[in-house]
């Protein structure tokens, strides 16, 4: 009797925010066991040191604005390799389930009978808060956190997924004392400022952390009214997380309107 082939499987692994030491043990084990790795571009190259020398490494980066591997192609490739009996690992920056499209990939693969395992990673917003030395949920200032994408604009809306009502988000953050952690907000920083000012005071503390957890990290602490100016002036680039809320009070260099916001490195 022939042996039943193993069920095809894909593991979606969070590679953390950048610093390769922030990988989980589970992630390391999954990477070591992989025969095919599909790697996103926010994954630190050193993470691949855990891979077997025999493993096939395929870079499928798709940074906003750059040429990228289409999502449908990535999903097809994963399924193809899994059906060919490969141990497929998809490495994603941060946590695969936070703005990582792991939900879509999981559904797509499972629909084809492929088993999917997800390994958590540390999401960028948490690393950014650690870098600033703040607690996102400091109980003197916040009841919780909203993680939100700055891409959630009318341009990205659909009948099923209407655009974010930023004025409402800002009012809720203000009235219910919630910290905002904004991902993918670099391109729309100026617009975000205008939208958030509809519900939050201009002097609301705000910080931007670029390259969180990496030696190249930089951060700026300022106020909401300065967000657009600070982005332009300091040439802050992706990847960066924007944190808004009173949990930032007490950080040095929270500049008053018009003051120079200070950029600080690693
Ligand atoms: N799944 C990832 C998020 C992917 S969306 C996670 O959990 O972290 C990509 C966005 O994540 C970027 O636009 C940026 O806002 C944020 N990001 C990822 N890595 C970052 C880093 N090292 N520093 C700051 N922001 C980062």
mmCIF file of C-alpha atoms and ligand atoms in Angstrom:
data_model
loop_
_atom_site.group_PDB
_atom_site.id
_atom_site.type_symbol
_atom_site.label_atom_id
_atom_site.label_comp_id
_atom_site.label_asym_id
_atom_site.label_seq_id
_atom_site.Cartn_x
_atom_site.Cartn_y
_atom_site.Cartn_z
ATOM 1 C CA UNK A 1 0.000 0.000 0.000
ATOM 2 C CA UNK A 2 1.425 3.400 -0.933
ATOM 3 C CA UNK A 3 1.885 5.921 1.876
ATOM 4 C CA UNK A 4 -0.515 8.855 1.880
ATOM 5 C CA UNK A 5 1.437 12.021 0.937
ATOM 6 C CA UNK A 6 1.619 14.596 3.733
ATOM 7 C CA UNK A 7 -0.967 17.393 3.691
ATOM 8 C CA UNK A 8 0.491 20.419 1.901
ATOM 9 C CA UNK A 9 1.311 23.132 4.379
ATOM 10 C CA UNK A 10 2.420 26.763 4.451
ATOM 11 C CA UNK A 11 3.665 28.588 7.539
ATOM 12 C CA UNK A 12 3.161 32.363 7.661
ATOM 13 C CA UNK A 13 5.894 33.623 9.934
ATOM 14 C CA UNK A 14 6.277 37.034 11.567
ATOM 15 C CA UNK A 15 9.886 38.199 11.288
ATOM 16 C CA UNK A 16 9.387 41.056 13.751
ATOM 17 C CA UNK A 17 9.942 44.775 13.243
ATOM 18 C CA UNK A 18 13.540 44.622 12.019
ATOM 19 C CA UNK A 19 15.990 43.670 14.760
ATOM 20 C CA UNK A 20 16.730 39.992 14.004
ATOM 21 C CA UNK A 21 17.003 39.304 17.756
ATOM 22 C CA UNK A 22 13.300 39.994 18.095
ATOM 23 C CA UNK A 23 12.421 36.786 16.254
ATOM 24 C CA UNK A 24 10.498 34.255 18.313
ATOM 25 C CA UNK A 25 11.925 30.779 18.892
ATOM 26 C CA UNK A 26 8.994 29.405 16.947
ATOM 27 C CA UNK A 27 9.889 31.626 13.999
ATOM 28 C CA UNK A 28 13.516 30.465 14.087
ATOM 29 C CA UNK A 29 12.447 26.810 14.125
ATOM 30 C CA UNK A 30 10.069 27.348 11.206
ATOM 31 C CA UNK A 31 12.774 29.148 9.190
ATOM 32 C CA UNK A 32 15.289 26.365 9.908
ATOM 33 C CA UNK A 33 12.844 23.728 8.728
ATOM 34 C CA UNK A 34 11.825 25.523 5.524
ATOM 35 C CA UNK A 35 12.819 24.252 2.090
ATOM 36 C CA UNK A 36 11.289 27.270 0.323
ATOM 37 C CA UNK A 37 11.138 30.764 1.829
ATOM 38 C CA UNK A 38 9.159 33.644 0.362
ATOM 39 C CA UNK A 39 10.518 36.813 1.893
ATOM 40 C CA UNK A 40 8.941 40.265 2.157
ATOM 41 C CA UNK A 41 11.172 43.299 1.848
ATOM 42 C CA UNK A 42 10.814 44.548 5.428
ATOM 43 C CA UNK A 43 12.416 41.328 6.687
ATOM 44 C CA UNK A 44 15.975 41.905 7.936
ATOM 45 C CA UNK A 45 18.523 39.983 5.818
ATOM 46 C CA UNK A 46 20.137 38.465 8.954
ATOM 47 C CA UNK A 47 16.912 36.597 9.657
ATOM 48 C CA UNK A 48 17.791 34.401 6.679
ATOM 49 C CA UNK A 49 20.939 33.193 8.449
ATOM 50 C CA UNK A 50 18.656 30.705 10.170
ATOM 51 C CA UNK A 51 17.641 29.173 6.859
ATOM 52 C CA UNK A 52 19.132 25.904 5.654
ATOM 53 C CA UNK A 53 21.832 26.371 2.982
ATOM 54 C CA UNK A 54 19.705 24.093 0.788
ATOM 55 C CA UNK A 55 16.600 26.258 1.141
ATOM 56 C CA UNK A 56 15.355 28.192 -1.871
ATOM 57 C CA UNK A 57 14.904 31.866 -0.984
ATOM 58 C CA UNK A 58 12.509 33.939 -3.067
ATOM 59 C CA UNK A 59 12.230 37.683 -2.436
ATOM 60 C CA UNK A 60 8.705 38.925 -3.034
ATOM 61 C CA UNK A 61 8.922 42.439 -1.655
ATOM 62 C CA UNK A 62 6.239 44.960 -2.331
ATOM 63 C CA UNK A 63 7.021 48.238 -0.656
ATOM 64 C CA UNK A 64 4.450 50.974 -1.265
ATOM 65 C CA UNK A 65 5.203 52.768 -4.482
ATOM 66 C CA UNK A 66 7.884 50.306 -5.666
ATOM 67 C CA UNK A 67 7.634 47.556 -8.234
ATOM 68 C CA UNK A 68 6.394 44.498 -6.501
ATOM 69 C CA UNK A 69 5.419 40.892 -6.933
ATOM 70 C CA UNK A 70 1.655 40.809 -7.393
ATOM 71 C CA UNK A 71 -0.230 39.304 -4.455
ATOM 72 C CA UNK A 72 -2.007 36.785 -6.719
ATOM 73 C CA UNK A 73 1.342 35.533 -7.995
ATOM 74 C CA UNK A 74 2.675 35.102 -4.439
ATOM 75 C CA UNK A 75 -0.415 33.136 -3.454
ATOM 76 C CA UNK A 76 -0.112 30.909 -6.535
ATOM 77 C CA UNK A 77 3.567 30.317 -5.912
ATOM 78 C CA UNK A 78 2.986 29.322 -2.281
ATOM 79 C CA UNK A 79 0.277 26.869 -3.294
ATOM 80 C CA UNK A 80 2.411 25.446 -6.103
ATOM 81 C CA UNK A 81 5.393 24.834 -3.809
ATOM 82 C CA UNK A 82 3.213 23.379 -1.044
ATOM 83 C CA UNK A 83 1.593 20.915 -3.482
ATOM 84 C CA UNK A 84 5.084 19.990 -4.730
ATOM 85 C CA UNK A 85 5.807 18.793 -1.179
ATOM 86 C CA UNK A 86 8.016 21.699 -0.140
ATOM 87 C CA UNK A 87 8.056 23.006 3.401
ATOM 88 C CA UNK A 88 6.944 26.556 2.554
ATOM 89 C CA UNK A 89 7.546 29.492 4.879
ATOM 90 C CA UNK A 90 6.270 32.949 4.079
ATOM 91 C CA UNK A 91 8.282 35.514 6.040
ATOM 92 C CA UNK A 92 6.581 38.810 6.740
ATOM 93 C CA UNK A 93 7.649 41.917 8.620
ATOM 94 C CA UNK A 94 6.251 42.394 12.112
ATOM 95 C CA UNK A 95 3.249 40.221 12.837
ATOM 96 C CA UNK A 96 1.715 38.545 9.786
ATOM 97 C CA UNK A 97 -1.778 39.256 11.068
ATOM 98 C CA UNK A 98 -1.327 43.010 11.484
ATOM 99 C CA UNK A 99 -1.644 44.722 8.092
ATOM 100 C CA UNK A 100 0.224 41.769 6.651
ATOM 101 C CA UNK A 101 -2.399 40.263 4.370
ATOM 102 C CA UNK A 102 -1.968 36.967 6.203
ATOM 103 C CA UNK A 103 -5.730 36.752 6.584
ATOM 104 C CA UNK A 104 -6.228 36.815 2.824
ATOM 105 C CA UNK A 105 -3.396 34.387 2.177
ATOM 106 C CA UNK A 106 -4.662 32.018 4.843
ATOM 107 C CA UNK A 107 -8.151 31.963 3.317
ATOM 108 C CA UNK A 108 -6.798 31.494 -0.206
ATOM 109 C CA UNK A 109 -4.535 28.594 0.786
ATOM 110 C CA UNK A 110 -7.082 26.885 3.023
ATOM 111 C CA UNK A 111 -9.644 27.021 0.212
ATOM 112 C CA UNK A 112 -7.281 24.794 -1.771
ATOM 113 C CA UNK A 113 -6.920 22.302 1.067
ATOM 114 C CA UNK A 114 -3.531 23.617 2.182
ATOM 115 C CA UNK A 115 -2.903 23.627 5.912
ATOM 116 C CA UNK A 116 -1.806 27.022 7.217
ATOM 117 C CA UNK A 117 0.058 27.798 10.404
ATOM 118 C CA UNK A 118 0.700 31.352 11.568
ATOM 119 C CA UNK A 119 3.627 32.277 13.799
ATOM 120 C CA UNK A 120 3.275 35.637 15.534
ATOM 121 C CA UNK A 121 5.901 38.333 15.329
ATOM 122 C CA UNK A 122 6.415 41.581 17.210
ATOM 123 C CA UNK A 123 4.530 44.264 15.354
ATOM 124 C CA UNK A 124 6.266 47.544 14.431
ATOM 125 C CA UNK A 125 4.017 49.709 16.624
ATOM 126 C CA UNK A 126 5.126 47.861 19.735
ATOM 127 C CA UNK A 127 8.790 48.162 18.807
ATOM 128 C CA UNK A 128 8.299 51.876 18.117
ATOM 129 C CA UNK A 129 6.794 52.413 21.578
ATOM 130 C CA UNK A 130 9.657 50.488 23.166
ATOM 131 C CA UNK A 131 12.145 52.655 21.265
ATOM 132 C CA UNK A 132 10.463 55.799 22.580
ATOM 133 C CA UNK A 133 10.389 54.416 26.100
ATOM 134 C CA UNK A 134 6.634 54.789 26.435
ATOM 135 C CA UNK A 135 3.790 52.452 27.300
ATOM 136 C CA UNK A 136 1.007 52.571 24.705
ATOM 137 C CA UNK A 137 -1.512 51.766 27.423
ATOM 138 C CA UNK A 138 -0.064 53.717 30.348
ATOM 139 C CA UNK A 139 -3.057 53.682 32.635
ATOM 140 C CA UNK A 140 -2.745 57.314 33.595
ATOM 141 C CA UNK A 141 -3.310 58.310 29.959
ATOM 142 C CA UNK A 142 -4.903 55.586 27.837
ATOM 143 C CA UNK A 143 -7.589 52.932 28.035
ATOM 144 C CA UNK A 144 -6.343 51.198 24.922
ATOM 145 C CA UNK A 145 -4.871 51.412 21.483
ATOM 146 C CA UNK A 146 -6.179 51.778 17.960
ATOM 147 C CA UNK A 147 -3.873 50.315 15.322
ATOM 148 C CA UNK A 148 -4.882 51.833 12.037
ATOM 149 C CA UNK A 149 -3.541 52.171 8.526
ATOM 150 C CA UNK A 150 -2.930 55.604 7.038
ATOM 151 C CA UNK A 151 -3.918 54.066 3.706
ATOM 152 C CA UNK A 152 -7.518 53.887 4.837
ATOM 153 C CA UNK A 153 -8.434 56.855 2.689
ATOM 154 C CA UNK A 154 -11.303 57.315 0.217
ATOM 155 C CA UNK A 155 -8.879 56.228 -2.534
ATOM 156 C CA UNK A 156 -8.722 52.772 -0.952
ATOM 157 C CA UNK A 157 -12.387 52.449 -0.100
ATOM 158 C CA UNK A 158 -15.013 50.102 -1.511
ATOM 159 C CA UNK A 159 -18.687 49.440 -0.737
ATOM 160 C CA UNK A 160 -17.665 46.555 1.540
ATOM 161 C CA UNK A 161 -14.909 48.538 3.213
ATOM 162 C CA UNK A 162 -15.780 52.241 3.434
ATOM 163 C CA UNK A 163 -13.037 54.803 4.027
ATOM 164 C CA UNK A 164 -12.136 55.516 7.625
ATOM 165 C CA UNK A 165 -14.011 58.368 9.245
ATOM 166 C CA UNK A 166 -10.879 60.032 10.605
ATOM 167 C CA UNK A 167 -12.798 62.778 12.371
ATOM 168 C CA UNK A 168 -14.708 60.097 14.255
ATOM 169 C CA UNK A 169 -11.523 58.178 15.037
ATOM 170 C CA UNK A 170 -9.926 61.368 16.346
ATOM 171 C CA UNK A 171 -12.939 62.218 18.521
ATOM 172 C CA UNK A 172 -13.069 58.687 19.911
ATOM 173 C CA UNK A 173 -9.340 58.685 20.606
ATOM 174 C CA UNK A 174 -9.763 61.983 22.426
ATOM 175 C CA UNK A 175 -12.969 61.254 24.340
ATOM 176 C CA UNK A 176 -12.173 57.650 25.261
ATOM 177 C CA UNK A 177 -8.433 58.183 25.809
ATOM 178 C CA UNK A 178 -7.151 55.818 23.168
ATOM 179 C CA UNK A 179 -3.637 55.892 21.745
ATOM 180 C CA UNK A 180 -3.430 55.914 17.955
ATOM 181 C CA UNK A 181 -0.753 53.832 16.270
ATOM 182 C CA UNK A 182 -0.784 54.642 12.582
ATOM 183 C CA UNK A 183 0.915 52.317 10.107
ATOM 184 C CA UNK A 184 1.618 53.227 6.465
ATOM 185 C CA UNK A 185 1.033 56.916 7.150
ATOM 186 C CA UNK A 186 4.157 58.350 5.516
ATOM 187 C CA UNK A 187 2.601 59.248 2.192
ATOM 188 C CA UNK A 188 -0.475 60.831 3.718
ATOM 189 C CA UNK A 189 1.045 62.566 6.767
ATOM 190 C CA UNK A 190 -0.225 66.016 5.770
ATOM 191 C CA UNK A 191 -3.753 64.747 5.132
ATOM 192 C CA UNK A 192 -3.729 62.738 8.349
ATOM 193 C CA UNK A 193 -2.866 65.871 10.286
ATOM 194 C CA UNK A 194 -5.838 67.734 8.818
ATOM 195 C CA UNK A 195 -8.198 64.826 9.452
ATOM 196 C CA UNK A 196 -7.079 64.196 13.026
ATOM 197 C CA UNK A 197 -7.328 67.889 13.910
ATOM 198 C CA UNK A 198 -11.083 67.524 13.457
ATOM 199 C CA UNK A 199 -11.244 65.649 16.743
ATOM 200 C CA UNK A 200 -7.969 66.078 18.592
ATOM 201 C CA UNK A 201 -6.407 69.300 19.938
ATOM 202 C CA UNK A 202 -3.479 70.733 17.942
ATOM 203 C CA UNK A 203 -1.116 70.236 20.887
ATOM 204 C CA UNK A 204 -1.808 66.506 21.164
ATOM 205 C CA UNK A 205 1.566 64.788 21.582
ATOM 206 C CA UNK A 206 2.721 62.906 18.516
ATOM 207 C CA UNK A 207 5.817 60.888 17.647
ATOM 208 C CA UNK A 208 7.099 59.359 14.451
ATOM 209 C CA UNK A 209 9.462 56.414 14.652
ATOM 210 C CA UNK A 210 11.306 55.436 11.491
ATOM 211 C CA UNK A 211 13.081 52.065 11.274
ATOM 212 C CA UNK A 212 11.952 51.016 14.739
ATOM 213 C CA UNK A 213 14.179 48.449 16.460
ATOM 214 C CA UNK A 214 17.033 48.944 13.990
ATOM 215 C CA UNK A 215 20.347 50.760 14.564
ATOM 216 C CA UNK A 216 19.273 53.200 11.819
ATOM 217 C CA UNK A 217 16.141 54.203 13.731
ATOM 218 C CA UNK A 218 15.177 57.845 14.127
ATOM 219 C CA UNK A 219 12.319 59.415 15.945
ATOM 220 C CA UNK A 220 10.710 62.801 16.188
ATOM 221 C CA UNK A 221 8.542 63.913 19.072
ATOM 222 C CA UNK A 222 6.263 66.805 18.280
ATOM 223 C CA UNK A 223 2.607 67.819 18.316
ATOM 224 C CA UNK A 224 -0.253 66.941 16.006
ATOM 225 C CA UNK A 225 -0.275 70.418 14.466
ATOM 226 C CA UNK A 226 3.302 69.837 13.295
ATOM 227 C CA UNK A 227 2.920 66.412 11.695
ATOM 228 C CA UNK A 228 2.982 67.438 8.031
ATOM 229 C CA UNK A 229 5.753 69.989 8.518
ATOM 230 C CA UNK A 230 7.936 67.588 10.492
ATOM 231 C CA UNK A 231 7.625 64.880 7.845
ATOM 232 C CA UNK A 232 8.685 67.252 5.110
ATOM 233 C CA UNK A 233 11.388 68.963 7.127
ATOM 234 C CA UNK A 234 13.018 65.849 8.573
ATOM 235 C CA UNK A 235 12.543 63.815 5.392
ATOM 236 C CA UNK A 236 11.051 60.951 7.344
ATOM 237 C CA UNK A 237 10.602 57.939 5.146
ATOM 238 C CA UNK A 238 8.957 54.537 5.173
ATOM 239 C CA UNK A 239 8.880 52.377 7.179
ATOM 240 C CA UNK A 240 7.624 54.624 9.944
ATOM 241 C CA UNK A 241 4.932 54.443 12.591
ATOM 242 C CA UNK A 242 3.075 57.488 13.903
ATOM 243 C CA UNK A 243 1.971 57.416 17.534
ATOM 244 C CA UNK A 244 -0.560 59.953 18.799
ATOM 245 C CA UNK A 245 -1.765 60.502 22.326
ATOM 246 C CA UNK A 246 -1.062 61.589 25.869
ATOM 247 C CA UNK A 247 1.011 58.472 26.561
ATOM 248 C CA UNK A 248 3.780 60.514 24.911
ATOM 249 C CA UNK A 249 3.528 63.314 27.490
ATOM 250 C CA UNK A 250 6.722 63.674 29.383
ATOM 251 C CA UNK A 251 8.934 62.699 26.493
ATOM 252 C CA UNK A 252 11.648 65.242 25.972
ATOM 253 C CA UNK A 253 11.469 67.475 22.940
ATOM 254 C CA UNK A 254 7.715 67.555 22.578
ATOM 255 C CA UNK A 255 8.024 70.857 20.867
ATOM 256 C CA UNK A 256 5.440 73.576 21.129
ATOM 257 C CA UNK A 257 3.828 74.729 17.903
ATOM 258 C CA UNK A 258 6.408 76.437 15.733
ATOM 259 C CA UNK A 259 9.392 75.077 17.631
ATOM 260 C CA UNK A 260 11.902 72.849 15.948
ATOM 261 C CA UNK A 261 11.000 69.221 16.457
ATOM 262 C CA UNK A 262 14.052 67.239 17.396
ATOM 263 C CA UNK A 263 15.065 64.186 15.421
ATOM 264 C CA UNK A 264 16.852 61.598 17.441
ATOM 265 C CA UNK A 265 18.716 58.606 16.205
ATOM 266 C CA UNK A 266 19.041 55.049 17.560
HETATM 267 N N1 LIG B 1 2.907 43.334 9.581
HETATM 268 C C1 LIG B 1 3.697 44.504 9.867
HETATM 269 C C2 LIG B 1 3.090 45.746 9.254
HETATM 270 C C3 LIG B 1 3.114 45.727 7.733
HETATM 271 S S1 LIG B 1 2.496 47.199 7.035
HETATM 272 C C4 LIG B 1 3.837 44.655 11.387
HETATM 273 O O1 LIG B 1 3.156 43.963 12.128
HETATM 274 O O2 LIG B 1 4.655 45.458 11.811
HETATM 275 C C5 LIG B 1 3.968 48.116 6.779
HETATM 276 C C6 LIG B 1 4.030 49.273 7.745
HETATM 277 O O3 LIG B 1 4.491 48.814 9.004
HETATM 278 C C7 LIG B 1 4.999 50.364 7.348
HETATM 279 O O4 LIG B 1 4.425 51.256 6.421
HETATM 280 C C8 LIG B 1 5.240 51.022 8.682
HETATM 281 O O5 LIG B 1 4.165 51.856 9.031
HETATM 282 C C9 LIG B 1 5.241 49.837 9.622
HETATM 283 N N2 LIG B 1 6.592 49.320 9.884
HETATM 284 C C10 LIG B 1 7.086 48.124 9.577
HETATM 285 N N3 LIG B 1 8.348 47.991 10.038
HETATM 286 C C11 LIG B 1 8.653 49.147 10.660
HETATM 287 C C12 LIG B 1 9.783 49.643 11.359
HETATM 288 N N4 LIG B 1 10.890 48.915 11.527
HETATM 289 N N5 LIG B 1 9.725 50.880 11.873
HETATM 290 C C13 LIG B 1 8.624 51.644 11.758
HETATM 291 N N6 LIG B 1 7.525 51.238 11.101
HETATM 292 C C14 LIG B 1 7.533 50.009 10.566
#
